[in-house]
mmCIF file of C-alpha atoms in Angstrom:
data_model
loop_
_atom_site.group_PDB
_atom_site.id
_atom_site.type_symbol
_atom_site.label_atom_id
_atom_site.label_comp_id
_atom_site.label_asym_id
_atom_site.label_seq_id
_atom_site.Cartn_x
_atom_site.Cartn_y
_atom_site.Cartn_z
ATOM 1 C CA UNK H 1 9.772 -14.315 27.144
ATOM 2 C CA UNK H 2 11.119 -11.961 24.517
ATOM 3 C CA UNK H 3 8.704 -13.068 21.810
ATOM 4 C CA UNK H 4 5.609 -11.588 23.481
ATOM 5 C CA UNK H 5 6.781 -7.918 23.390
ATOM 6 C CA UNK H 6 7.917 -8.522 19.804
ATOM 7 C CA UNK H 7 4.431 -9.774 18.938
ATOM 8 C CA UNK H 8 2.841 -6.715 20.563
ATOM 9 C CA UNK H 9 5.181 -4.395 18.684
ATOM 10 C CA UNK H 10 4.411 -6.203 15.421
ATOM 11 C CA UNK H 11 0.663 -5.904 15.943
ATOM 12 C CA UNK H 12 1.024 -2.215 16.791
ATOM 13 C CA UNK H 13 2.963 -1.680 13.567
ATOM 14 C CA UNK H 14 0.318 -3.524 11.547
ATOM 15 C CA UNK H 15 -2.528 -1.502 13.064
ATOM 16 C CA UNK H 16 -0.718 1.845 12.881
ATOM 17 C CA UNK H 17 0.386 1.495 9.248
ATOM 18 C CA UNK H 18 -3.000 2.381 7.695
ATOM 19 C CA UNK H 19 -3.450 5.261 10.128
ATOM 20 C CA UNK H 20 -0.148 6.941 9.276
ATOM 21 C CA UNK H 21 -0.283 6.037 5.581
ATOM 22 C CA UNK H 22 -0.266 8.899 3.137
ATOM 23 C CA UNK H 23 -3.294 9.836 1.080
ATOM 24 C CA UNK H 24 -3.814 7.904 -2.107
ATOM 25 C CA UNK H 25 -3.068 9.951 -5.207
ATOM 26 C CA UNK H 26 -5.266 9.545 -8.276
ATOM 27 C CA UNK H 27 -3.960 10.031 -11.782
ATOM 28 C CA UNK H 28 -5.598 10.450 -15.157
ATOM 29 C CA UNK H 29 -3.929 8.774 -18.111
ATOM 30 C CA UNK H 30 -4.928 10.393 -21.380
ATOM 31 C CA UNK H 31 -4.233 8.348 -24.517
ATOM 32 C CA UNK H 32 -4.682 9.346 -28.130
ATOM 33 C CA UNK H 33 -3.260 6.906 -30.661
ATOM 34 C CA UNK H 34 0.349 6.220 -29.653
ATOM 35 C CA UNK H 35 0.586 9.406 -27.566
ATOM 36 C CA UNK H 36 -0.220 9.432 -23.866
ATOM 37 C CA UNK H 37 0.251 11.663 -20.867
ATOM 38 C CA UNK H 38 -0.411 11.292 -17.152
ATOM 39 C CA UNK H 39 -2.039 14.058 -15.114
ATOM 40 C CA UNK H 40 -2.037 14.134 -11.318
ATOM 41 C CA UNK H 41 -5.589 14.707 -10.086
ATOM 42 C CA UNK H 42 -4.906 17.006 -7.144
ATOM 43 C CA UNK H 43 -6.057 20.608 -6.892
ATOM 44 C CA UNK H 44 -2.509 21.942 -6.690
ATOM 45 C CA UNK H 45 -1.379 19.952 -9.736
ATOM 46 C CA UNK H 46 -4.432 20.882 -11.799
ATOM 47 C CA UNK H 47 -3.905 24.605 -11.191
ATOM 48 C CA UNK H 48 -0.296 24.403 -12.404
ATOM 49 C CA UNK H 49 -0.522 22.366 -15.604
ATOM 50 C CA UNK H 50 2.431 23.374 -17.816
ATOM 51 C CA UNK H 51 0.763 22.865 -21.239
ATOM 52 C CA UNK H 52 -2.837 23.801 -20.380
ATOM 53 C CA UNK H 53 -4.698 25.695 -23.085
ATOM 54 C CA UNK H 54 -6.846 27.437 -20.445
ATOM 55 C CA UNK H 55 -6.812 27.597 -16.628
ATOM 56 C CA UNK H 56 -8.826 24.943 -14.820
ATOM 57 C CA UNK H 57 -11.291 26.214 -12.217
ATOM 58 C CA UNK H 58 -10.726 23.841 -9.284
ATOM 59 C CA UNK H 59 -13.965 24.959 -7.621
ATOM 60 C CA UNK H 60 -15.977 23.247 -10.373
ATOM 61 C CA UNK H 61 -14.278 19.868 -9.956
ATOM 62 C CA UNK H 62 -16.390 16.874 -8.991
ATOM 63 C CA UNK H 63 -16.040 15.576 -5.414
ATOM 64 C CA UNK H 64 -15.273 12.086 -6.758
ATOM 65 C CA UNK H 65 -11.740 12.589 -8.061
ATOM 66 C CA UNK H 66 -11.986 10.073 -10.902
ATOM 67 C CA UNK H 67 -15.079 11.851 -12.270
ATOM 68 C CA UNK H 68 -12.701 14.667 -13.291
ATOM 69 C CA UNK H 69 -10.722 12.376 -15.603
ATOM 70 C CA UNK H 70 -12.576 13.240 -18.807
ATOM 71 C CA UNK H 71 -11.818 13.871 -22.464
ATOM 72 C CA UNK H 72 -12.331 17.568 -21.788
ATOM 73 C CA UNK H 73 -9.680 17.593 -19.045
ATOM 74 C CA UNK H 74 -7.274 15.698 -21.298
ATOM 75 C CA UNK H 75 -7.876 18.156 -24.132
ATOM 76 C CA UNK H 76 -7.327 21.179 -21.878
ATOM 77 C CA UNK H 77 -4.313 19.781 -20.027
ATOM 78 C CA UNK H 78 -2.482 18.538 -23.120
ATOM 79 C CA UNK H 79 -3.788 20.264 -26.275
ATOM 80 C CA UNK H 80 -1.155 18.670 -28.537
ATOM 81 C CA UNK H 81 -1.977 15.121 -27.395
ATOM 82 C CA UNK H 82 -3.564 14.044 -30.679
ATOM 83 C CA UNK H 83 -0.981 15.703 -32.932
ATOM 84 C CA UNK H 84 0.309 13.097 -35.333
ATOM 85 C CA UNK H 85 -2.446 10.626 -34.492
ATOM 86 C CA UNK H 86 -4.858 9.210 -37.034
ATOM 87 C CA UNK H 87 -8.075 11.104 -37.696
ATOM 88 C CA UNK H 88 -10.321 8.450 -36.142
ATOM 89 C CA UNK H 89 -8.278 8.209 -32.940
ATOM 90 C CA UNK H 90 -10.119 9.565 -29.944
ATOM 91 C CA UNK H 91 -8.884 10.627 -26.526
ATOM 92 C CA UNK H 92 -9.273 7.783 -24.013
ATOM 93 C CA UNK H 93 -9.093 8.904 -20.359
ATOM 94 C CA UNK H 94 -8.311 6.343 -17.652
ATOM 95 C CA UNK H 95 -8.313 7.076 -13.920
ATOM 96 C CA UNK H 96 -6.003 5.016 -11.712
ATOM 97 C CA UNK H 97 -4.411 5.068 -8.267
ATOM 98 C CA UNK H 98 -0.832 4.520 -7.321
ATOM 99 C CA UNK H 99 0.125 3.221 -3.885
ATOM 100 C CA UNK H 100 -3.324 2.104 -2.807
ATOM 101 C CA UNK H 101 -4.014 1.159 0.809
ATOM 102 C CA UNK H 102 -4.459 -2.495 -0.145
ATOM 103 C CA UNK H 103 -0.978 -2.588 -1.698
ATOM 104 C CA UNK H 104 0.538 -0.979 1.377
ATOM 105 C CA UNK H 105 -1.172 -3.485 3.684
ATOM 106 C CA UNK H 106 0.054 -6.442 1.624
ATOM 107 C CA UNK H 107 3.632 -5.173 1.561
ATOM 108 C CA UNK H 108 3.554 -4.260 5.272
ATOM 109 C CA UNK H 109 2.141 -7.673 6.175
ATOM 110 C CA UNK H 110 4.823 -9.431 4.149
ATOM 111 C CA UNK H 111 7.584 -7.377 5.763
ATOM 112 C CA UNK H 112 6.109 -8.027 9.196
ATOM 113 C CA UNK H 113 6.039 -11.760 8.513
ATOM 114 C CA UNK H 114 9.655 -11.811 7.311
ATOM 115 C CA UNK H 115 10.871 -9.715 10.267
ATOM 116 C CA UNK H 116 8.934 -11.948 12.674
ATOM 117 C CA UNK H 117 10.454 -15.116 11.186
ATOM 118 C CA UNK H 118 13.947 -13.626 11.322
ATOM 119 C CA UNK H 119 13.414 -12.552 14.934
ATOM 120 C CA UNK H 120 12.179 -16.040 15.834
ATOM 121 C CA UNK H 121 15.281 -17.664 14.342
ATOM 122 C CA UNK H 122 17.492 -15.333 16.368
ATOM 123 C CA UNK H 123 15.524 -15.668 19.627
ATOM 124 C CA UNK H 124 14.565 -19.367 19.388
ATOM 125 C CA UNK H 125 17.646 -20.546 21.253
ATOM 126 C CA UNK H 126 16.901 -18.151 24.134
ATOM 127 C CA UNK H 127 13.158 -18.799 24.290
ATOM 128 C CA UNK H 128 13.201 -22.622 24.200
ATOM 129 C CA UNK H 129 14.982 -23.106 27.580
ATOM 130 C CA UNK H 130 12.620 -20.642 29.258
ATOM 131 C CA UNK H 131 9.565 -22.449 27.859
ATOM 132 C CA UNK H 132 10.916 -25.866 28.902
ATOM 133 C CA UNK H 133 11.634 -24.561 32.400
ATOM 134 C CA UNK H 134 8.074 -23.215 32.677
ATOM 135 C CA UNK H 135 6.654 -26.521 31.452
ATOM 136 C CA UNK H 136 8.532 -28.490 34.084
ATOM 137 C CA UNK H 137 7.691 -25.893 36.758
ATOM 138 C CA UNK H 138 3.950 -26.267 36.127
ATOM 139 C CA UNK H 139 4.029 -30.036 35.646
ATOM 140 C CA UNK H 140 3.448 -30.240 31.881
ATOM 141 C CA UNK H 141 4.505 -33.519 30.338
ATOM 142 C CA UNK H 142 4.679 -34.268 26.666
ATOM 143 C CA UNK H 143 2.189 -37.054 25.918
ATOM 144 C CA UNK H 144 3.935 -38.139 22.744
ATOM 145 C CA UNK H 145 7.207 -38.868 24.568
ATOM 146 C CA UNK H 146 5.576 -40.715 27.506
ATOM 147 C CA UNK H 147 3.409 -43.081 25.436
ATOM 148 C CA UNK H 148 4.664 -46.656 24.984
ATOM 149 C CA UNK H 149 5.641 -47.658 21.483
#
């Protein structure tokens, strides 16, 4: 049967996907009025901010990445963020993730399902005779066909 190795390969792919998946990247979206900017919350990105008013000491960052997404970080990373905004507008930081593990698992599962269905349609004609031969070899009879109507 060709379907069994395909099933094993599919399960291996499903199990290995989270293991080889890349790290999730967190971002901080800073909004002030109609202006907004997105800052990548990695140590390398925070040390090389192009518009920063002062350097950010990465040794003082909180271990929880989203705890670093603050009004202070937004003000340092993008000093001109509130230019042109109303006086009562305040900086609103929002931490979010892109490409989370849950999203990757959903997409991988969907792709696995579609590939499995396509493989079954291709292999069905080859698998059915083998299964029927095994059924007759081991004496299996279909009850629905043998019952009187």
